[in-house]
Amino acid sequence: MRWCSALVFSALIAVSWSVEDLTFPPGFKFGAATSSYQIEGAWNSSDKSESVWDRFVHDEPTRIRNSDNGDIACDSYNQVERDIEMVADLGLDYYRFSIAWPRILPSGFPNYISKEGTDHYNRLIDGLLAKGVEPFITLFHWDLPQSLQDLGGWTNPLSADWFADYARVVFTLYGDRVKLWLTLNEPIVTCDLSYITGITAPGVVSPDVGTYLCNKNLMLAHAKAWRVYDEEFKPKYHGKVSIANHLLWFEPQTEADTEVAELALQHLAGRYCHPIYSKEGGWPASIEKLLDKLSLERGYARSTLPAFTQEEKEYVRGTYDFFAFNHYSGRQIRWAKEGETFSQWPLGDAEDLNGKIEFPEHWPPTASSIFYVYPEGIRKQLLWVKQQYGDLEFVITENGLDTLGGRDDHDRISYFREYLKQILLAIREDGINVTHYTAWSLMDLFEWMDGYHSKFGLYEVDFTDPKRTRTPRLSAHWYKKVIKAHSLDVTVNDEL
Ligand code: BGC
């Protein structure tokens, strides 16, 4: 393990950190993203059923900052035309959005397909295509039908079949026009963040067991959906499918901390990538070993990380058409000292790994307490993945900065610019095949536990206005110019 990070370092020392030619390779594509629960609102319109997020925010409103919820959000369900107008005005190559499972299949199962739900996404897809913007669909961005949660949700081993059945319906409805697909968005949030802390829906806390059951079932769910597409749809539609993982870069504080940084990367990224992208499949060996030890120490009869059978390993391995990931930030990690206390993983320390997390002073904080700005991290992350899993096509499915608002968002522009420069360096100097970059987010939206407090949008949304008026920020003007010029060599001044 140690040699991988050592390689990352030697490669980075060898290259220059300046980038002079700010032009993107021909064919490089720019997009922006949102997700259903965060923007649609219309939580109970027509025959849509309740999702775990509807239940979570209604049951105990104080779970969310200012007791906000997604009941109306950006009202995008009723403002499809306006959203398309914004996307077209930016000149995006593609728009990444997600489908609300309970809007298409109110029972969670394909016994009944909602006409209203189906029509909604048809309007969006057709409207985008009419403007020359490619739709890029995520099948699941966390809003599981509550009816399925009542059956155990992602801890039920049958959840992989439920997801594949849902995926088949969506591929059937839209596959003729949609060529880019993601099965799951950030399964680490669905499993680790939810089951360890309970601060996201469904609010069930089961850190030792639930987290890992969910992890394995989601790997199988992704693979099943990918295989449904590959076998039943790809021959006629020729699209591509992958999974969007959240990758957080772990920087060792000193060389002596390389091993714990590598363990953290395997724990966070490897557990969700290794089963799919590695040659041998299954869990990363270091994580299996760690969980064996921890489970026995905690008195369990066996590892709480459920084993993959050989057949399952082969079933999941290779189920990708590109490598997609969301990236926002990094962490600095070091081995804990004797007797040190820990705060909670995964947002705090890495107690299970005996690792302490710190943030160097030169990594500026953002509006949320969990993200710090470290642009070099994205390049190191790309290199690490390439070294782990080979020379893949990389699609960056989210990257962005949250602020407390304001239209004159030079901080967001500088965040985008610095991260995009690092991506250019990765392409040029490290020979990494990055083909797509997705800004998060098209507009301000419901930021989960943070409600409407922190803002990620290229467009500002006025949440006090019943019309949810959208206004471009300076960053929207800047991004539009970047897309048009296909280069970072652009300026913005008085566009507001
Ligand atoms: C999620 C988004 C979220 C963003 C910013 C990602 O983890 O996919 O839904 O809004 O991060 O927190």
Short mmCIF file of C-alpha atoms and ligand atoms in Angstrom, two decimals:
data_model
loop_
_atom_site.label_atom_id
_atom_site.label_comp_id
_atom_site.label_asym_id
_atom_site.label_seq_id
_atom_site.Cartn_x
_atom_site.Cartn_y
_atom_site.Cartn_z
CA MET A 1 0.00 0.00 0.00
CA ARG A 2 2.72 2.38 1.07
CA TRP A 3 4.32 2.41 -2.37
CA CYS A 4 1.19 3.81 -4.03
CA SER A 5 1.31 7.06 -2.09
CA ALA A 6 5.06 7.21 -2.44
CA LEU A 7 4.53 7.06 -6.20
CA VAL A 8 1.95 9.83 -6.02
CA PHE A 9 4.47 12.03 -4.25
CA SER A 10 7.42 11.37 -6.49
CA ALA A 11 5.29 12.03 -9.56
CA LEU A 12 4.09 15.34 -8.17
CA ILE A 13 7.52 16.54 -7.14
CA ALA A 14 8.76 15.87 -10.64
CA VAL A 15 6.26 18.16 -12.38
CA SER A 16 5.95 21.90 -12.53
CA TRP A 17 2.97 23.46 -10.70
CA SER A 18 2.33 26.20 -13.17
CA VAL A 19 0.01 25.83 -16.08
CA GLU A 20 0.48 28.25 -18.93
CA ASP A 21 -1.82 27.01 -21.62
CA LEU A 22 -5.27 27.34 -20.13
CA THR A 23 -7.10 25.70 -23.03
CA PHE A 24 -9.01 22.45 -22.58
CA PRO A 25 -8.48 19.55 -24.96
CA PRO A 26 -10.88 19.34 -27.91
CA GLY A 27 -13.95 17.37 -26.92
CA PHE A 28 -13.67 18.21 -23.22
CA LYS A 29 -17.19 18.86 -21.90
CA PHE A 30 -18.59 21.22 -19.29
CA GLY A 31 -21.79 20.70 -17.35
CA ALA A 32 -23.61 21.62 -14.17
CA ALA A 33 -25.66 19.50 -11.80
CA THR A 34 -28.56 19.34 -9.36
CA SER A 35 -30.57 16.57 -7.72
CA SER A 36 -34.28 15.87 -7.45
CA TYR A 37 -34.93 16.34 -3.72
CA GLN A 38 -32.73 19.40 -3.61
CA ILE A 39 -34.60 21.33 -6.32
CA GLU A 40 -37.94 19.84 -7.36
CA GLY A 41 -40.27 20.58 -4.45
CA ALA A 42 -43.81 19.29 -5.24
CA TRP A 43 -43.10 16.63 -2.64
CA ASN A 44 -46.67 15.33 -2.61
CA SER A 45 -47.98 16.44 -5.99
CA SER A 46 -50.19 14.06 -7.99
CA ASP A 47 -49.31 10.45 -7.20
CA LYS A 48 -45.75 10.93 -5.98
CA SER A 49 -45.15 8.99 -2.78
CA GLU A 50 -43.11 9.96 0.26
CA SER A 51 -39.35 9.58 0.11
CA VAL A 52 -37.08 8.95 3.08
CA TRP A 53 -36.10 12.62 2.93
CA ASP A 54 -39.74 13.76 3.07
CA ARG A 55 -40.23 11.59 6.15
CA PHE A 56 -36.93 12.63 7.74
CA VAL A 57 -37.56 16.39 7.50
CA HIS A 58 -41.26 16.22 8.44
CA ASP A 59 -40.86 13.86 11.41
CA GLU A 60 -38.40 16.09 13.22
CA PRO A 61 -37.96 19.47 11.47
CA THR A 62 -35.14 20.55 13.80
CA ARG A 63 -32.90 17.93 12.23
CA ILE A 64 -32.29 20.52 9.52
CA ARG A 65 -30.79 23.97 10.05
CA ASN A 66 -33.59 26.55 10.49
CA SER A 67 -36.06 23.64 10.19
CA ASP A 68 -35.87 24.02 6.40
CA ASN A 69 -37.15 21.29 4.10
CA GLY A 70 -37.45 20.41 0.42
CA ASP A 71 -41.25 20.68 0.20
CA ILE A 72 -40.96 23.52 -2.31
CA ALA A 73 -37.17 23.86 -2.72
CA CYS A 74 -36.48 25.65 -6.05
CA ASP A 75 -39.94 24.67 -7.31
CA SER A 76 -38.22 23.08 -10.30
CA TYR A 77 -41.07 20.63 -10.76
CA ASN A 78 -43.13 23.62 -11.89
CA GLN A 79 -40.29 25.59 -13.46
CA VAL A 80 -38.78 23.16 -15.95
CA GLU A 81 -38.77 25.78 -18.71
CA ARG A 82 -36.86 28.29 -16.59
CA ASP A 83 -34.26 25.68 -15.61
CA ILE A 84 -33.75 24.76 -19.25
CA GLU A 85 -33.39 28.42 -20.13
CA MET A 86 -30.60 28.80 -17.55
CA VAL A 87 -28.80 25.68 -18.72
CA ALA A 88 -29.00 26.86 -22.33
CA ASP A 89 -27.90 30.37 -21.46
CA LEU A 90 -24.77 29.05 -19.77
CA GLY A 91 -24.04 27.07 -22.93
CA LEU A 92 -23.60 23.83 -20.98
CA ASP A 93 -22.67 20.74 -22.96
CA TYR A 94 -24.74 18.63 -20.55
CA TYR A 95 -26.98 18.96 -17.51
CA ARG A 96 -26.75 16.38 -14.75
CA PHE A 97 -29.96 15.87 -12.76
CA SER A 98 -31.52 13.01 -10.86
CA ILE A 99 -34.82 11.18 -11.05
CA ALA A 100 -36.97 10.91 -7.94
CA TRP A 101 -37.71 7.18 -7.62
CA PRO A 102 -40.99 7.82 -5.67
CA ARG A 103 -42.16 10.13 -8.46
CA ILE A 104 -41.82 7.44 -11.14
CA LEU A 105 -42.71 4.38 -9.06
CA PRO A 106 -44.91 5.50 -6.16
CA SER A 107 -44.99 2.03 -4.58
CA GLY A 108 -41.24 1.67 -5.07
CA PHE A 109 -41.95 -1.26 -7.42
CA PRO A 110 -42.73 -1.35 -11.15
CA ASN A 111 -46.32 -2.51 -10.64
CA TYR A 112 -47.47 1.06 -11.33
CA ILE A 113 -45.66 3.76 -13.31
CA SER A 114 -46.74 7.34 -12.70
CA LYS A 115 -47.78 9.18 -15.84
CA GLU A 116 -47.28 12.61 -14.25
CA GLY A 117 -43.85 11.64 -12.99
CA THR A 118 -42.86 10.23 -16.38
CA ASP A 119 -44.12 13.35 -18.18
CA HIS A 120 -42.12 15.64 -15.91
CA TYR A 121 -38.78 14.14 -16.91
CA ASN A 122 -39.88 13.88 -20.55
CA ARG A 123 -40.46 17.63 -20.54
CA LEU A 124 -37.03 18.20 -19.07
CA ILE A 125 -35.19 15.79 -21.37
CA ASP A 126 -36.92 16.97 -24.54
CA GLY A 127 -36.45 20.61 -23.58
CA LEU A 128 -32.73 20.10 -23.01
CA LEU A 129 -32.26 18.25 -26.28
CA ALA A 130 -34.13 20.97 -28.15
CA LYS A 131 -31.49 23.40 -26.88
CA GLY A 132 -28.62 21.09 -27.80
CA VAL A 133 -27.82 20.19 -24.17
CA GLU A 134 -27.20 16.54 -23.33
CA PRO A 135 -29.19 15.10 -20.41
CA PHE A 136 -27.03 13.18 -17.89
CA ILE A 137 -29.21 11.25 -15.46
CA THR A 138 -28.51 10.01 -11.95
CA LEU A 139 -30.95 7.25 -11.02
CA PHE A 140 -30.58 7.65 -7.27
CA HIS A 141 -29.54 10.76 -5.39
CA TRP A 142 -30.72 9.66 -1.91
CA ASP A 143 -34.53 9.98 -2.14
CA LEU A 144 -35.48 6.33 -1.61
CA PRO A 145 -39.24 5.61 -1.51
CA GLN A 146 -40.22 5.45 2.16
CA SER A 147 -42.20 2.27 1.40
CA LEU A 148 -38.89 0.53 0.64
CA GLN A 149 -37.26 1.96 3.74
CA ASP A 150 -40.11 0.39 5.71
CA LEU A 151 -38.86 -2.94 4.35
CA GLY A 152 -35.32 -2.26 5.53
CA GLY A 153 -34.17 -0.01 2.71
CA TRP A 154 -30.59 -0.59 1.61
CA THR A 155 -29.91 -3.03 4.44
CA ASN A 156 -32.34 -5.51 2.83
CA PRO A 157 -30.38 -7.73 0.42
CA LEU A 158 -33.36 -7.60 -1.98
CA SER A 159 -32.79 -3.85 -2.39
CA ALA A 160 -30.39 -4.61 -5.24
CA ASP A 161 -33.26 -6.24 -7.17
CA TRP A 162 -35.63 -3.36 -6.35
CA PHE A 163 -33.10 -0.90 -7.69
CA ALA A 164 -32.48 -2.90 -10.86
CA ASP A 165 -36.24 -3.09 -11.50
CA TYR A 166 -36.52 0.68 -11.08
CA ALA A 167 -33.49 1.22 -13.33
CA ARG A 168 -35.05 -0.92 -16.06
CA VAL A 169 -38.21 1.22 -15.99
CA VAL A 170 -36.18 4.45 -16.30
CA PHE A 171 -33.94 3.06 -19.08
CA THR A 172 -37.10 1.98 -20.92
CA LEU A 173 -38.74 5.39 -20.54
CA TYR A 174 -35.79 7.59 -21.45
CA GLY A 175 -33.00 5.42 -22.88
CA ASP A 176 -33.82 6.37 -26.47
CA ARG A 177 -32.73 9.97 -25.72
CA VAL A 178 -30.38 9.74 -22.73
CA LYS A 179 -26.90 8.34 -23.29
CA LEU A 180 -25.13 9.25 -20.05
CA TRP A 181 -26.16 7.58 -16.81
CA LEU A 182 -25.10 7.30 -13.19
CA THR A 183 -26.63 4.59 -11.03
CA LEU A 184 -25.97 5.92 -7.52
CA ASN A 185 -24.77 9.25 -6.22
CA GLU A 186 -22.24 8.96 -3.38
CA PRO A 187 -23.20 5.66 -1.78
CA ILE A 188 -20.83 6.61 1.05
CA VAL A 189 -23.36 9.22 2.17
CA THR A 190 -26.26 6.78 1.93
CA CYS A 191 -24.34 4.24 4.01
CA ASP A 192 -21.55 5.72 6.13
CA LEU A 193 -22.88 9.17 6.87
CA SER A 194 -26.43 7.93 7.47
CA TYR A 195 -25.80 4.78 9.44
CA ILE A 196 -22.86 6.10 11.45
CA THR A 197 -24.36 9.43 12.46
CA GLY A 198 -28.09 9.39 11.66
CA ILE A 199 -27.82 13.02 10.54
CA THR A 200 -29.15 12.21 7.07
CA ALA A 201 -32.22 10.20 6.05
CA PRO A 202 -33.40 7.64 6.98
CA GLY A 203 -32.01 8.57 10.39
CA VAL A 204 -31.28 4.97 11.37
CA VAL A 205 -28.11 4.61 13.44
CA SER A 206 -26.25 1.31 13.11
CA PRO A 207 -22.58 2.15 12.65
CA ASP A 208 -21.01 -1.27 12.95
CA VAL A 209 -23.56 -3.31 11.03
CA GLY A 210 -25.93 -1.11 8.96
CA THR A 211 -23.10 0.83 7.34
CA TYR A 212 -21.45 -2.24 5.85
CA LEU A 213 -24.64 -4.10 4.94
CA CYS A 214 -25.67 -1.00 3.02
CA ASN A 215 -22.21 -0.73 1.44
CA LYS A 216 -22.33 -4.26 0.07
CA ASN A 217 -25.96 -4.06 -1.07
CA LEU A 218 -25.31 -0.82 -2.91
CA MET A 219 -22.36 -2.36 -4.73
CA LEU A 220 -24.66 -5.17 -5.85
CA ALA A 221 -27.46 -2.73 -6.70
CA HIS A 222 -25.13 -0.68 -8.88
CA ALA A 223 -23.83 -3.78 -10.62
CA LYS A 224 -27.32 -5.15 -11.29
CA ALA A 225 -28.50 -1.86 -12.79
CA TRP A 226 -25.32 -1.57 -14.87
CA ARG A 227 -25.87 -5.10 -16.18
CA VAL A 228 -29.52 -4.39 -16.98
CA TYR A 229 -28.37 -1.53 -19.19
CA ASP A 230 -25.44 -3.43 -20.64
CA GLU A 231 -27.49 -6.44 -21.64
CA GLU A 232 -30.90 -5.00 -22.49
CA PHE A 233 -30.30 -1.41 -23.63
CA LYS A 234 -26.70 -0.80 -24.65
CA PRO A 235 -26.94 -2.85 -27.86
CA LYS A 236 -29.62 -0.48 -29.22
CA TYR A 237 -28.90 2.81 -27.43
CA HIS A 238 -25.09 2.75 -27.07
CA GLY A 239 -25.06 4.80 -23.87
CA LYS A 240 -22.65 4.70 -20.93
CA VAL A 241 -23.30 3.97 -17.26
CA SER A 242 -21.24 4.42 -14.12
CA ILE A 243 -21.48 5.31 -10.42
CA ALA A 244 -20.62 8.69 -8.84
CA ASN A 245 -18.50 8.21 -5.74
CA HIS A 246 -17.48 10.94 -3.34
CA LEU A 247 -13.68 11.05 -3.17
CA LEU A 248 -12.07 13.05 -0.41
CA TRP A 249 -8.32 13.42 -0.71
CA PHE A 250 -6.27 12.38 2.36
CA GLU A 251 -2.95 14.10 2.67
CA PRO A 252 -0.44 12.58 5.10
CA GLN A 253 0.82 15.18 7.55
CA THR A 254 4.38 13.84 7.34
CA GLU A 255 5.95 10.95 5.48
CA ALA A 256 5.51 8.84 8.60
CA ASP A 257 1.74 9.20 8.14
CA THR A 258 1.63 7.83 4.59
CA GLU A 259 0.23 4.51 5.72
CA VAL A 260 -2.71 5.95 7.66
CA ALA A 261 -3.50 8.29 4.73
CA GLU A 262 -3.55 5.29 2.42
CA LEU A 263 -5.77 3.38 4.85
CA ALA A 264 -8.16 6.34 4.96
CA LEU A 265 -8.29 6.44 1.15
CA GLN A 266 -9.03 2.72 1.03
CA HIS A 267 -11.65 3.04 3.74
CA LEU A 268 -13.45 5.94 2.12
CA ALA A 269 -12.81 5.50 -1.58
CA GLY A 270 -11.63 1.90 -1.86
CA ARG A 271 -14.67 0.38 -0.16
CA TYR A 272 -16.88 1.89 -2.89
CA CYS A 273 -14.46 1.62 -5.82
CA HIS A 274 -12.39 -1.53 -5.38
CA PRO A 275 -15.34 -3.94 -5.87
CA ILE A 276 -16.09 -2.26 -9.22
CA TYR A 277 -12.81 -1.01 -10.68
CA SER A 278 -10.05 -3.29 -9.37
CA LYS A 279 -8.82 -6.30 -11.33
CA GLU A 280 -9.55 -8.76 -8.51
CA GLY A 281 -12.87 -7.28 -7.26
CA GLY A 282 -14.20 -7.43 -3.68
CA TRP A 283 -13.12 -5.28 -0.75
CA PRO A 284 -9.65 -3.77 -0.46
CA ALA A 285 -7.50 -6.27 1.48
CA SER A 286 -6.43 -3.67 4.08
CA ILE A 287 -10.07 -2.88 4.89
CA GLU A 288 -11.09 -6.52 5.18
CA LYS A 289 -8.23 -7.02 7.61
CA LEU A 290 -9.12 -3.92 9.61
CA LEU A 291 -12.81 -4.84 9.87
CA ASP A 292 -11.98 -8.44 10.88
CA LYS A 293 -9.93 -7.09 13.75
CA LEU A 294 -12.39 -4.39 14.84
CA SER A 295 -15.41 -6.70 14.67
CA LEU A 296 -13.77 -9.33 16.86
CA GLU A 297 -12.57 -6.70 19.33
CA ARG A 298 -16.13 -5.38 19.55
CA GLY A 299 -17.50 -8.82 20.33
CA TYR A 300 -19.15 -9.70 17.00
CA ALA A 301 -19.12 -13.32 15.88
CA ARG A 302 -17.66 -12.40 12.50
CA SER A 303 -16.64 -9.38 10.49
CA THR A 304 -19.48 -6.89 10.14
CA LEU A 305 -18.20 -6.19 6.63
CA PRO A 306 -20.20 -8.82 4.74
CA ALA A 307 -17.97 -10.95 2.53
CA PHE A 308 -18.46 -11.11 -1.23
CA THR A 309 -18.73 -14.62 -2.65
CA GLN A 310 -16.44 -15.28 -5.61
CA GLU A 311 -19.50 -15.15 -7.85
CA GLU A 312 -20.53 -11.76 -6.45
CA LYS A 313 -17.00 -10.42 -6.87
CA GLU A 314 -17.10 -11.30 -10.52
CA TYR A 315 -20.60 -9.93 -10.90
CA VAL A 316 -19.65 -6.49 -9.58
CA ARG A 317 -16.14 -6.23 -11.03
CA GLY A 318 -15.94 -4.32 -14.29
CA THR A 319 -19.42 -2.78 -14.12
CA TYR A 320 -18.44 0.66 -15.39
CA ASP A 321 -18.08 2.57 -18.63
CA PHE A 322 -16.06 5.44 -17.11
CA PHE A 323 -14.87 6.51 -13.65
CA ALA A 324 -17.12 9.20 -12.17
CA PHE A 325 -16.47 11.07 -8.96
CA ASN A 326 -17.56 14.09 -6.96
CA HIS A 327 -14.78 16.05 -5.33
CA TYR A 328 -14.89 19.06 -3.05
CA SER A 329 -12.14 18.93 -0.49
CA GLY A 330 -9.40 17.13 1.34
CA ARG A 331 -8.26 16.21 4.81
CA GLN A 332 -4.83 16.09 6.36
CA ILE A 333 -4.32 12.98 8.44
CA ARG A 334 -1.73 11.69 10.91
CA TRP A 335 -1.44 8.74 13.24
CA ALA A 336 -3.11 9.46 16.59
CA LYS A 337 -0.87 9.80 19.60
CA GLU A 338 -1.18 7.56 22.65
CA GLY A 339 -4.30 8.53 24.65
CA GLU A 340 -5.64 11.12 22.17
CA THR A 341 -9.43 11.38 21.95
CA PHE A 342 -11.35 11.32 18.67
CA SER A 343 -14.31 13.14 17.16
CA GLN A 344 -16.79 11.31 14.95
CA TRP A 345 -15.86 9.69 11.61
CA PRO A 346 -16.43 10.26 8.72
CA LEU A 347 -16.72 14.03 9.12
CA GLY A 348 -14.40 14.19 12.09
CA ASP A 349 -11.50 11.89 12.92
CA ALA A 350 -10.75 8.42 11.69
CA GLU A 351 -10.96 6.62 15.02
CA ASP A 352 -11.31 3.16 13.49
CA LEU A 353 -8.06 3.78 11.66
CA ASN A 354 -6.34 5.41 14.64
CA GLY A 355 -6.06 8.58 12.56
CA LYS A 356 -6.42 12.23 13.55
CA ILE A 357 -7.69 14.74 11.00
CA GLU A 358 -6.33 18.26 10.76
CA PHE A 359 -6.66 21.16 8.36
CA PRO A 360 -3.54 23.14 7.49
CA GLU A 361 -3.91 26.88 7.87
CA HIS A 362 -3.39 27.50 4.18
CA TRP A 363 -6.52 25.48 3.29
CA PRO A 364 -9.29 28.11 3.46
CA PRO A 365 -12.54 26.99 5.12
CA THR A 366 -15.85 27.27 3.25
CA ALA A 367 -19.37 28.11 4.46
CA SER A 368 -19.91 24.50 5.54
CA SER A 369 -17.78 23.06 8.31
CA ILE A 370 -16.80 19.97 6.32
CA PHE A 371 -15.16 21.42 3.21
CA TYR A 372 -11.76 23.14 3.01
CA VAL A 373 -10.30 24.43 -0.21
CA TYR A 374 -7.35 22.37 -1.45
CA PRO A 375 -7.25 22.40 -5.28
CA GLU A 376 -4.08 20.27 -5.55
CA GLY A 377 -6.08 17.49 -3.90
CA ILE A 378 -8.11 16.83 -7.04
CA ARG A 379 -4.99 16.18 -9.09
CA LYS A 380 -3.52 13.90 -6.42
CA GLN A 381 -6.86 12.11 -6.23
CA LEU A 382 -6.93 11.51 -9.98
CA LEU A 383 -3.40 10.17 -9.91
CA TRP A 384 -4.16 7.86 -6.98
CA VAL A 385 -7.19 6.42 -8.76
CA LYS A 386 -5.22 5.92 -11.95
CA GLN A 387 -2.51 4.11 -10.04
CA GLN A 388 -5.06 1.93 -8.24
CA TYR A 389 -7.35 1.02 -11.11
CA GLY A 390 -5.64 1.92 -14.35
CA ASP A 391 -5.94 4.33 -17.20
CA LEU A 392 -9.68 5.02 -17.20
CA GLU A 393 -11.86 7.77 -18.60
CA PHE A 394 -12.58 10.22 -15.76
CA VAL A 395 -15.78 12.20 -15.45
CA ILE A 396 -15.91 14.75 -12.64
CA THR A 397 -19.56 14.72 -11.67
CA GLU A 398 -19.50 17.45 -8.98
CA ASN A 399 -17.14 20.18 -7.80
CA GLY A 400 -18.02 23.53 -6.28
CA LEU A 401 -17.86 25.98 -3.42
CA ASP A 402 -20.49 26.90 -0.87
CA THR A 403 -20.71 30.48 0.34
CA LEU A 404 -23.15 32.43 2.47
CA GLY A 405 -24.58 34.15 -0.59
CA GLY A 406 -24.06 37.29 -2.64
CA ARG A 407 -23.90 37.65 -6.40
CA ASP A 408 -20.41 39.05 -6.63
CA ASP A 409 -18.88 35.62 -5.98
CA HIS A 410 -15.23 36.05 -6.84
CA ASP A 411 -14.45 33.34 -4.26
CA ARG A 412 -16.46 30.79 -6.26
CA ILE A 413 -14.80 31.85 -9.50
CA SER A 414 -11.39 31.45 -7.96
CA TYR A 415 -12.36 28.02 -6.53
CA PHE A 416 -13.52 26.80 -9.94
CA ARG A 417 -10.48 28.28 -11.66
CA GLU A 418 -7.96 26.70 -9.29
CA TYR A 419 -9.61 23.27 -9.38
CA LEU A 420 -9.89 23.41 -13.17
CA LYS A 421 -6.22 24.36 -13.43
CA GLN A 422 -5.31 21.27 -11.45
CA ILE A 423 -7.46 19.21 -13.78
CA LEU A 424 -5.60 20.70 -16.73
CA LEU A 425 -2.30 19.76 -15.06
CA ALA A 426 -3.58 16.23 -14.51
CA ILE A 427 -4.49 16.00 -18.20
CA ARG A 428 -1.27 17.54 -19.50
CA GLU A 429 1.41 16.49 -17.05
CA ASP A 430 0.07 13.19 -15.71
CA GLY A 431 -1.60 11.99 -18.91
CA ILE A 432 -4.95 11.46 -17.20
CA ASN A 433 -7.97 11.19 -19.43
CA VAL A 434 -10.46 13.60 -17.84
CA THR A 435 -13.29 14.23 -20.28
CA HIS A 436 -16.07 16.00 -18.34
CA TYR A 437 -16.26 18.62 -15.59
CA THR A 438 -19.50 19.28 -13.72
CA ALA A 439 -20.02 22.39 -11.63
CA TRP A 440 -22.10 21.91 -8.50
CA SER A 441 -24.57 23.43 -8.65
CA LEU A 442 -26.65 25.01 -11.35
CA MET A 443 -28.51 27.03 -8.72
CA ASP A 444 -28.80 27.37 -4.94
CA LEU A 445 -30.71 24.45 -3.56
CA PHE A 446 -31.67 22.51 -0.43
CA GLU A 447 -28.28 21.68 1.03
CA TRP A 448 -29.39 18.66 3.13
CA MET A 449 -28.69 19.19 6.88
CA ASP A 450 -27.66 22.78 6.14
CA GLY A 451 -31.04 23.67 4.60
CA TYR A 452 -30.86 26.85 2.52
CA HIS A 453 -28.08 28.34 4.62
CA SER A 454 -25.10 27.56 2.40
CA LYS A 455 -25.20 28.37 -1.30
CA PHE A 456 -23.52 26.45 -4.10
CA GLY A 457 -25.34 27.99 -7.06
CA LEU A 458 -24.10 29.54 -10.25
CA TYR A 459 -27.56 31.06 -10.10
CA GLU A 460 -28.87 32.65 -6.94
CA VAL A 461 -32.35 31.55 -5.93
CA ASP A 462 -34.57 33.80 -3.84
CA PHE A 463 -36.18 31.37 -1.40
CA THR A 464 -38.33 34.11 0.14
CA ASP A 465 -40.03 34.73 -3.19
CA PRO A 466 -42.90 32.33 -4.02
CA LYS A 467 -41.66 32.41 -7.62
CA ARG A 468 -38.20 31.28 -6.50
CA THR A 469 -36.63 33.82 -8.87
CA ARG A 470 -33.24 32.76 -10.22
CA THR A 471 -30.54 35.36 -11.00
CA PRO A 472 -27.11 34.63 -12.47
CA ARG A 473 -24.14 35.24 -10.19
CA LEU A 474 -20.83 36.58 -11.48
CA SER A 475 -19.63 32.96 -11.51
CA ALA A 476 -22.39 32.10 -14.00
CA HIS A 477 -21.08 34.81 -16.35
CA TRP A 478 -17.55 33.53 -15.85
CA TYR A 479 -18.45 29.87 -16.44
CA LYS A 480 -20.36 30.81 -19.59
CA LYS A 481 -17.25 32.53 -20.93
CA VAL A 482 -15.03 29.56 -20.01
CA ILE A 483 -17.35 27.19 -21.84
CA LYS A 484 -17.48 29.42 -24.90
CA ALA A 485 -13.71 30.01 -24.99
CA HIS A 486 -12.99 26.37 -24.01
CA SER A 487 -10.30 27.93 -21.86
CA LEU A 488 -9.70 29.45 -18.42
CA ASP A 489 -8.18 32.46 -20.06
CA VAL A 490 -11.21 34.71 -19.56
CA THR A 491 -12.10 37.62 -17.29
CA VAL A 492 -15.26 39.01 -15.78
CA ASN A 493 -15.72 42.49 -14.36
CA ASP A 494 -18.96 44.33 -14.46
CA GLU A 495 -21.33 41.69 -15.83
CA LEU A 496 -23.67 41.98 -12.83
C1 BGC B 1 -23.87 15.81 -2.94
C2 BGC B 1 -24.76 17.01 -3.18
C3 BGC B 1 -24.46 18.10 -2.17
C4 BGC B 1 -23.01 18.50 -2.34
C5 BGC B 1 -22.56 19.62 -1.44
C6 BGC B 1 -22.45 16.15 -2.59
O1 BGC B 1 -22.04 15.35 -1.54
O2 BGC B 1 -23.93 14.92 -4.02
O3 BGC B 1 -26.09 16.61 -3.13
O4 BGC B 1 -25.29 19.19 -2.30
O5 BGC B 1 -22.19 17.39 -2.07
O6 BGC B 1 -22.61 19.27 -0.11
#
